[in-house]
Coordinates of C-alpha atoms in Angstrom, one line a residue:
X15 CA 74.8 -18.2 -13.8
X16 CA 73.1 -20.5 -11.3
X17 CA 73.1 -20.3 -7.5
X18 CA 72.8 -23.2 -5.1
X19 CA 70.2 -22.2 -2.6
X20 CA 69.3 -24.3 0.5
X21 CA 65.6 -24.3 1.1
X22 CA 64.5 -25.0 4.7
X23 CA 61.4 -26.8 5.5
X24 CA 59.9 -27.9 8.8
X25 CA 58.8 -31.5 9.0
X26 CA 56.4 -32.7 11.7
X27 CA 57.3 -36.1 13.2
X28 CA 55.4 -37.5 16.1
X29 CA 54.1 -34.1 17.0
X30 CA 57.7 -32.5 16.9
X31 CA 59.0 -30.1 14.2
X32 CA 62.4 -30.9 12.6
X33 CA 64.3 -28.6 10.2
X34 CA 65.2 -30.2 6.8
X35 CA 67.5 -28.5 4.3
X36 CA 67.1 -29.1 0.6
X37 CA 69.4 -27.7 -2.1
X38 CA 67.5 -25.8 -4.9
X39 CA 68.4 -23.9 -8.0
X40 CA 67.8 -20.2 -8.5
X41 CA 65.0 -21.0 -11.0
X42 CA 63.1 -23.1 -8.4
X43 CA 63.6 -20.4 -5.8
X44 CA 62.1 -17.7 -8.2
X45 CA 59.2 -19.9 -8.9
X46 CA 58.6 -20.6 -5.2
X47 CA 58.7 -16.9 -4.4
X48 CA 56.4 -15.9 -7.2
X49 CA 54.0 -18.8 -6.5
X50 CA 53.6 -17.4 -3.0
X51 CA 51.7 -14.3 -4.1
X52 CA 52.3 -13.6 -7.8
X53 CA 52.6 -15.2 -11.2
X54 CA 55.8 -15.7 -13.1
X55 CA 55.6 -14.1 -16.5
X56 CA 58.1 -13.4 -19.3
X57 CA 57.1 -9.7 -19.5
X58 CA 59.1 -6.5 -20.0
X59 CA 57.4 -4.9 -17.0
X60 CA 56.9 -6.0 -13.4
X61 CA 59.0 -6.8 -10.3
X62 CA 62.4 -8.2 -11.3
X63 CA 64.2 -10.7 -9.1
X64 CA 68.0 -11.0 -9.3
X65 CA 69.0 -14.2 -10.9
X66 CA 65.5 -15.0 -12.2
X67 CA 65.0 -15.7 -15.9
X68 CA 61.6 -14.0 -15.9
X69 CA 59.8 -11.3 -14.1
X70 CA 57.5 -11.8 -11.0
X71 CA 54.3 -9.8 -11.6
X72 CA 51.7 -9.5 -8.8
X73 CA 48.1 -9.2 -9.8
X74 CA 46.6 -6.0 -8.1
X75 CA 43.8 -6.4 -5.6
X76 CA 41.7 -4.2 -3.2
X77 CA 40.9 -4.5 0.5
X78 CA 37.8 -2.9 2.0
X79 CA 36.6 -3.4 5.6
X80 CA 38.9 -6.4 5.9
X81 CA 37.5 -8.0 2.7
X82 CA 39.9 -8.7 -0.2
X83 CA 38.6 -8.2 -3.8
X84 CA 40.4 -9.3 -7.0
X85 CA 41.0 -7.0 -9.9
X86 CA 37.7 -6.4 -11.7
X87 CA 35.5 -7.9 -8.9
X88 CA 32.2 -6.1 -8.2
X89 CA 30.9 -5.6 -4.7
X90 CA 28.4 -3.5 -2.8
X91 CA 29.1 -0.7 -0.3
X92 CA 26.0 0.5 1.4
X93 CA 23.5 1.1 -1.4
X94 CA 26.3 1.8 -3.9
X95 CA 28.0 -0.6 -6.3
X96 CA 31.8 -0.7 -6.3
X97 CA 34.5 -2.3 -8.5
X98 CA 38.2 -3.1 -7.8
X99 CA 40.2 -1.5 -10.6
X100 CA 44.0 -1.9 -10.7
X101 CA 44.2 -1.8 -6.9
X102 CA 41.7 1.1 -6.5
X103 CA 38.1 0.9 -5.3
X104 CA 35.7 2.8 -7.6
X105 CA 32.1 3.3 -6.4
X106 CA 29.1 5.3 -7.6
X107 CA 27.9 8.0 -5.2
X108 CA 24.2 7.6 -4.5
X109 CA 22.6 8.9 -1.3
X110 CA 21.5 5.7 0.6
X111 CA 18.4 5.5 2.7
X112 CA 19.6 4.9 6.3
X113 CA 19.6 1.3 7.4
X114 CA 19.3 -0.3 4.0
X115 CA 22.1 -1.9 1.8
X116 CA 22.2 -2.5 -1.9
X117 CA 23.3 -5.8 -3.5
X118 CA 23.3 -6.5 -7.2
X119 CA 21.1 -3.4 -7.8
X120 CA 18.5 -4.5 -5.2
X121 CA 17.8 -2.9 -1.8
X122 CA 18.3 -5.1 1.2
X123 CA 16.5 -4.2 4.5
X124 CA 18.4 -3.6 7.7
X125 CA 19.0 -6.9 9.4
X126 CA 18.4 -9.1 6.3
X127 CA 21.0 -11.7 5.2
X128 CA 22.3 -12.3 1.7
X129 CA 25.3 -13.8 -0.1
X130 CA 28.1 -12.2 -2.0
X131 CA 29.9 -14.9 -4.0
X132 CA 30.7 -17.6 -1.4
X133 CA 30.5 -15.2 1.6
X134 CA 27.5 -14.6 3.9
X135 CA 26.5 -11.0 4.6
X136 CA 24.2 -9.2 6.9
X137 CA 22.9 -5.6 6.4
X138 CA 23.7 -3.5 9.5
X139 CA 22.6 0.1 9.5
X140 CA 23.3 0.4 5.8
X141 CA 26.7 -1.4 5.8
X142 CA 27.0 -5.0 4.6
X143 CA 29.0 -7.1 7.1
X144 CA 30.4 -10.1 5.4
X145 CA 32.6 -13.1 6.0
X146 CA 36.0 -12.9 4.4
X147 CA 36.4 -16.4 2.8
X148 CA 38.4 -16.6 -0.4
X149 CA 36.1 -17.5 -3.2
X150 CA 37.1 -19.3 -6.3
X151 CA 36.7 -17.0 -9.3
X152 CA 33.7 -18.1 -11.4
X153 CA 33.4 -17.4 -15.1
X154 CA 29.7 -18.2 -15.3
X155 CA 26.8 -15.7 -15.0
X156 CA 23.4 -16.2 -13.6
X157 CA 20.2 -14.4 -14.6
X158 CA 16.6 -15.4 -13.9
X159 CA 17.8 -18.8 -12.7
X160 CA 19.6 -19.4 -16.0
X161 CA 23.4 -20.1 -16.1
X162 CA 25.4 -18.5 -18.9
X163 CA 29.0 -19.5 -19.7
X164 CA 32.0 -17.2 -20.2
X165 CA 31.5 -15.3 -23.5
X166 CA 27.9 -16.5 -24.0
X167 CA 25.5 -13.9 -25.5
X168 CA 21.7 -13.6 -25.0
X169 CA 18.9 -11.1 -25.3
X170 CA 17.2 -9.4 -22.4
X171 CA 14.1 -7.7 -23.9
X172 CA 15.5 -5.4 -26.6
X173 CA 19.0 -5.4 -25.0
X174 CA 22.0 -7.7 -25.8
X175 CA 24.0 -9.2 -22.9
X176 CA 27.3 -11.1 -22.7
X177 CA 28.9 -13.0 -19.8
X178 CA 32.4 -11.6 -19.0
X179 CA 34.4 -12.9 -16.1
X180 CA 31.3 -13.9 -14.1
X181 CA 29.5 -10.5 -14.7
X182 CA 26.8 -9.6 -17.2
X183 CA 27.5 -6.7 -19.6
X184 CA 24.4 -5.5 -21.3
X185 CA 23.4 -2.6 -23.6
X186 CA 21.1 0.0 -21.9
X187 CA 18.4 0.6 -24.5
X188 CA 14.9 1.8 -23.5
X189 CA 12.7 -1.0 -24.6
X190 CA 9.1 -0.4 -25.9
X191 CA 6.4 -1.6 -23.5
X192 CA 4.6 -4.9 -24.1
X193 CA 1.0 -5.8 -23.8
X194 CA -0.2 -8.8 -21.9
X195 CA -3.6 -10.5 -22.3
X196 CA -4.6 -13.8 -20.7
X197 CA -1.0 -14.5 -19.9
X198 CA 0.2 -13.9 -23.5
X199 CA 2.8 -11.1 -24.2
X200 CA 2.5 -8.9 -27.3
X201 CA 5.2 -6.7 -28.7
X202 CA 4.8 -3.0 -29.7
X203 CA 2.6 -2.8 -32.8
X204 CA 1.7 -6.5 -32.8
X205 CA -1.9 -7.3 -33.6
X206 CA -4.0 -10.0 -31.9
X207 CA -7.7 -11.1 -31.5
X208 CA -10.0 -11.0 -28.5
X209 CA -13.1 -12.8 -29.5
X210 CA -14.4 -11.1 -32.7
X211 CA -12.4 -7.9 -32.0
X212 CA -9.0 -7.0 -33.4
X213 CA -6.4 -5.4 -31.0
X214 CA -3.0 -3.9 -31.4
X215 CA -0.3 -3.2 -28.8
X216 CA 0.3 0.6 -28.5
X217 CA 2.9 1.6 -25.9
X218 CA 1.8 -1.1 -23.5
X219 CA -1.9 -0.5 -24.0
X220 CA -4.2 -2.9 -25.9
X221 CA -6.2 -0.8 -28.4
X222 CA -9.2 -2.9 -29.7
X223 CA -12.2 -2.6 -31.9
X224 CA -15.5 -2.5 -30.0
X225 CA -17.7 -4.8 -32.2
X226 CA -20.5 -6.6 -30.4
X227 CA -19.6 -10.3 -30.7
X228 CA -22.2 -13.1 -31.0
X229 CA -23.4 -14.0 -27.5
X230 CA -22.4 -17.2 -25.9
X231 CA -25.1 -18.8 -23.7
X232 CA -24.9 -18.6 -19.9
X233 CA -21.5 -16.9 -19.8
X234 CA -22.0 -13.6 -18.0
X235 CA -19.6 -11.3 -16.1
X236 CA -20.3 -10.0 -12.6
X237 CA -18.5 -6.7 -11.7
X238 CA -19.2 -5.1 -8.3
X239 CA -22.5 -6.9 -8.0
X240 CA -23.7 -5.9 -11.6
X241 CA -24.3 -8.7 -14.1
X242 CA -23.2 -8.0 -17.6
X243 CA -24.3 -10.2 -20.5
X244 CA -21.9 -12.0 -22.8
X245 CA -20.7 -9.5 -25.4
X246 CA -21.9 -6.5 -23.4
X247 CA -19.7 -3.3 -23.5
X248 CA -19.6 -1.2 -20.4
X249 CA -17.5 1.3 -18.5
X250 CA -15.4 0.6 -15.4
X251 CA -14.2 4.1 -14.2
X252 CA -12.5 5.6 -17.3
X253 CA -11.9 2.3 -19.1
X254 CA -14.1 0.5 -21.6
X255 CA -14.8 -3.2 -20.8
X256 CA -16.6 -6.0 -22.5
X257 CA -17.8 -9.4 -21.3
X258 CA -16.4 -12.2 -23.4
X259 CA -17.4 -15.8 -22.5
X260 CA -17.6 -15.0 -18.8
X261 CA -14.3 -13.1 -18.8
X262 CA -14.0 -9.4 -18.5
X263 CA -11.6 -7.6 -20.8
X264 CA -10.8 -3.9 -20.4
X265 CA -8.6 -1.2 -21.8
X266 CA -5.8 -0.2 -19.4
X267 CA -5.9 3.6 -19.5
X268 CA -4.6 5.4 -16.4
X269 CA -7.7 7.0 -14.8
X270 CA -7.6 10.4 -13.0
X271 CA -7.7 10.0 -9.3
X272 CA -11.0 10.6 -7.5
X273 CA -11.2 14.0 -5.9
X274 CA -12.8 15.2 -2.7
X275 CA -15.2 18.1 -2.1
X276 CA -14.4 21.1 0.1
X277 CA -17.4 23.1 1.4
X278 CA -17.0 25.9 3.9
X279 CA -13.5 24.6 4.9
X280 CA -14.9 21.1 5.5
X281 CA -13.5 18.3 3.3
X282 CA -15.9 15.6 2.2
X283 CA -14.4 12.4 0.7
X284 CA -15.4 11.1 -2.7
X285 CA -18.7 9.2 -2.2
X286 CA -19.6 10.8 1.2
X287 CA -23.3 11.7 1.8
X288 CA -23.9 14.6 4.2
X289 CA -26.4 17.3 5.2
X290 CA -26.3 21.0 4.4
X291 CA -29.2 22.7 6.2
X292 CA -32.3 20.6 5.4
X293 CA -30.9 19.2 2.2
X294 CA -28.9 16.0 1.5
X295 CA -25.7 16.3 -0.4
X296 CA -23.1 13.9 -1.8
X297 CA -19.6 14.3 -3.2
X298 CA -18.7 12.6 -6.5
X299 CA -15.3 13.1 -8.1
X300 CA -14.9 16.6 -6.6
X301 CA -18.4 17.8 -7.5
X302 CA -21.0 18.4 -4.8
X303 CA -24.7 17.6 -5.7
X304 CA -27.6 18.4 -3.3
X305 CA -31.3 18.1 -3.1
X306 CA -33.2 21.5 -3.5
X307 CA -35.7 21.4 -0.7
X308 CA -37.0 24.8 0.7
X309 CA -35.5 25.0 4.3
X310 CA -37.0 26.9 7.2
X311 CA -35.9 30.6 7.4
X312 CA -32.4 31.0 8.8
X313 CA -32.3 31.4 12.5
X314 CA -35.8 29.8 13.2
X315 CA -36.4 26.7 15.4
X316 CA -39.1 24.0 15.1
X317 CA -40.5 22.1 18.1
X318 CA -43.5 19.8 17.9
X319 CA -44.6 21.4 14.6
X320 CA -44.4 25.0 16.0
X321 CA -42.0 27.5 14.5
X322 CA -40.1 29.9 16.9
X323 CA -38.1 32.9 15.8
X324 CA -34.6 33.7 17.0
X325 CA -34.7 34.6 20.7
X326 CA -38.2 33.1 21.4
X327 CA -38.7 31.1 24.6
X328 CA -40.8 28.0 24.9
X329 CA -41.4 24.9 27.0
X330 CA -40.4 21.4 26.1
X331 CA -42.1 19.2 28.7
X332 CA -40.7 20.4 32.1
X333 CA -37.7 22.1 30.4
X334 CA -37.3 25.7 29.2
X335 CA -36.0 26.4 25.7
X336 CA -34.8 29.4 23.7
X337 CA -34.2 29.6 20.0
X338 CA -30.6 30.8 19.3
X339 CA -29.7 31.1 15.6
X340 CA -31.8 28.2 14.5
X341 CA -30.7 25.9 17.4
X342 CA -33.0 25.0 20.3
X343 CA -31.1 25.4 23.5
X344 CA -32.9 23.8 26.4
X345 CA -32.4 23.0 30.1
X346 CA -31.8 19.3 30.7
X347 CA -33.9 18.5 33.8
X348 CA -35.3 15.1 34.2
X349 CA -39.1 15.4 33.8
X350 CA -41.5 13.2 35.9
X351 CA -43.5 10.7 33.9
X352 CA -46.9 12.1 32.8
X353 CA -50.0 10.9 34.7
X354 CA -52.1 8.4 32.8
X355 CA -55.0 9.6 30.8
X356 CA -58.3 8.3 32.3
X357 CA -61.2 7.7 30.1
X358 CA -64.7 6.5 30.7
X359 CA -67.5 7.7 33.0
X360 CA -66.9 9.1 36.5
X361 CA -67.7 6.7 39.3
X362 CA -70.3 7.8 41.7
X363 CA -70.9 7.0 45.4
X364 CA -68.2 9.1 47.0
X365 CA -68.3 12.6 48.5
X366 CA -66.6 15.3 46.4
X367 CA -65.2 18.7 47.4
X368 CA -67.6 20.4 45.0
X369 CA -70.7 19.3 43.1
X370 CA -68.9 19.6 39.7
X371 CA -65.2 18.6 40.2
X372 CA -62.9 16.4 42.3
X373 CA -59.0 16.0 42.5
X374 CA -58.2 12.4 41.5
X375 CA -55.8 10.3 43.5
X376 CA -54.9 8.1 40.6
X377 CA -56.9 5.2 41.9
X378 CA -60.5 6.2 42.5
X379 CA -62.4 8.6 40.2
X380 CA -65.5 9.8 41.9
X381 CA -68.1 12.6 41.3
X382 CA -71.7 12.9 42.3
X383 CA -74.2 15.1 40.6
X384 CA -77.8 14.0 40.3
X385 CA -79.2 13.4 36.8
X386 CA -76.1 14.7 35.0
X387 CA -73.7 13.1 32.5
X388 CA -70.2 13.3 33.9
X389 CA -66.8 13.3 32.1
X390 CA -63.1 13.6 33.2
X391 CA -60.8 16.3 32.0
X392 CA -57.2 17.1 32.7
X393 CA -56.2 20.5 33.9
X394 CA -52.9 21.4 32.3
X395 CA -52.0 24.2 34.8
X396 CA -52.1 21.9 37.8
X397 CA -51.6 18.5 36.0
X398 CA -54.6 17.2 38.0
X399 CA -57.8 15.7 36.8
X400 CA -61.3 17.1 37.2
X401 CA -64.9 15.8 36.9
X402 CA -67.3 18.1 35.1
X403 CA -70.9 18.0 34.1
X404 CA -71.4 17.6 30.4
X405 CA -75.2 17.7 30.3
X406 CA -78.2 15.8 31.4
X407 CA -78.6 12.1 31.0

C-alpha cells in the first residue's frame, strides 16, 4: 500500500523564503529519512519504518570532547590510543606524563601542534584540543612517506603489514638486530668483508677476523690525536679497532661505564689528578694510583728548609707562627720591606759615634779608623748596619 505524502521545501526567491509542497510516495519518504542520517538496507535487523519496504539502519558512531568518530576510527586521548567500537570508546590505560599527548604512538610536547586526519590539534596539558571538521574516510595508509592502498600488504623488517580501512595492521614479532657498516645493512648471520677481514652479523654486532691487511700508502687514521698506520689494530676503550685505508672500523661492544674513586669520603672523578700528603695520585676507572715518596713525619711543619715539630713556634719575617698538626698557622701582619744590603768599602771622612761602628742612614756609609780595613755588616737584632774593622790594610 502506498501513501501520498506532501514534502515541504523552503525556496529562497529574491532573499525571501517561500514554502513549496511536493507530493511524494512512501518509498521516497523512507529514502529521504534514511539518507538524513542512516543507510537504507534490506536487512532483517535495524530500525523499521512503517510503510517502508526495507529497514533504516544507522551506522554507530562515538563522540568525545565534542569530536565525532566513525565506527572503527582510531584517535588519541592524552598519551593513550582509543578506538570507536560499535558506539563505545575503548582506550588503553597508560599513565601519561603530565603535559604531553600521544598521537600515532609518538609523544607530543605540551603546546605543540599536529594533525588528526583533516583536523588541526594542539596539545594542552596532556589533552589534545582539535577542530571538529568532518573528514572524508580514507582507505589508504601511509608509512615512511609511502602510500599503501586498501588491502595492500608489505613487510616491515620481519613483520607483515596490511592496510585495512586506512589503518595498518601488522604482526608483532621481535626482529633480530641488524649490523650496519659504511651505510650498508646486514641481516643476522650474514657475512661480509671489511678489507681483508671476514665479518658476520651476530645480534647486531659485527664480529670480524683480525688479520693484518697489506698496508695502503699514506692512509692513516687519527684518533684522539694519535696517528694509527693503515692496517694497524688498536684498542678504543673496550673495543678493538683497525685502520683501513684511512677509515677506522671498530667492534661495537657495550663498554662498562667509567668509575670514580672514593678516598676518605672524598669522591674523585675518573681521570682526576690530586694530592694525598706529599704524593700525587690519579683516579682511573675506579682505581687510585699514587707516587710513593717518603713524606715528612705526620704533624711536622717545614719553613725555609727547617723542620718544626707539632707545637713549635717560629718567626716568618715579622710574623709569628706555630706548627699545628702539620700546618703552619701564622699571623698576617704586613711586614716592612727589608733594607737594602750594602756592599763595598766603608766611606771615610765623617765623624762616627765610635771608632769601630756607625748606624747608617741609608744614604751615607761612613767609618774612620786609621790604617784599618773596614767592612759593613748588618745587625739582625736591630736591623741596622754597622762598620767594623776587619784587619790592617
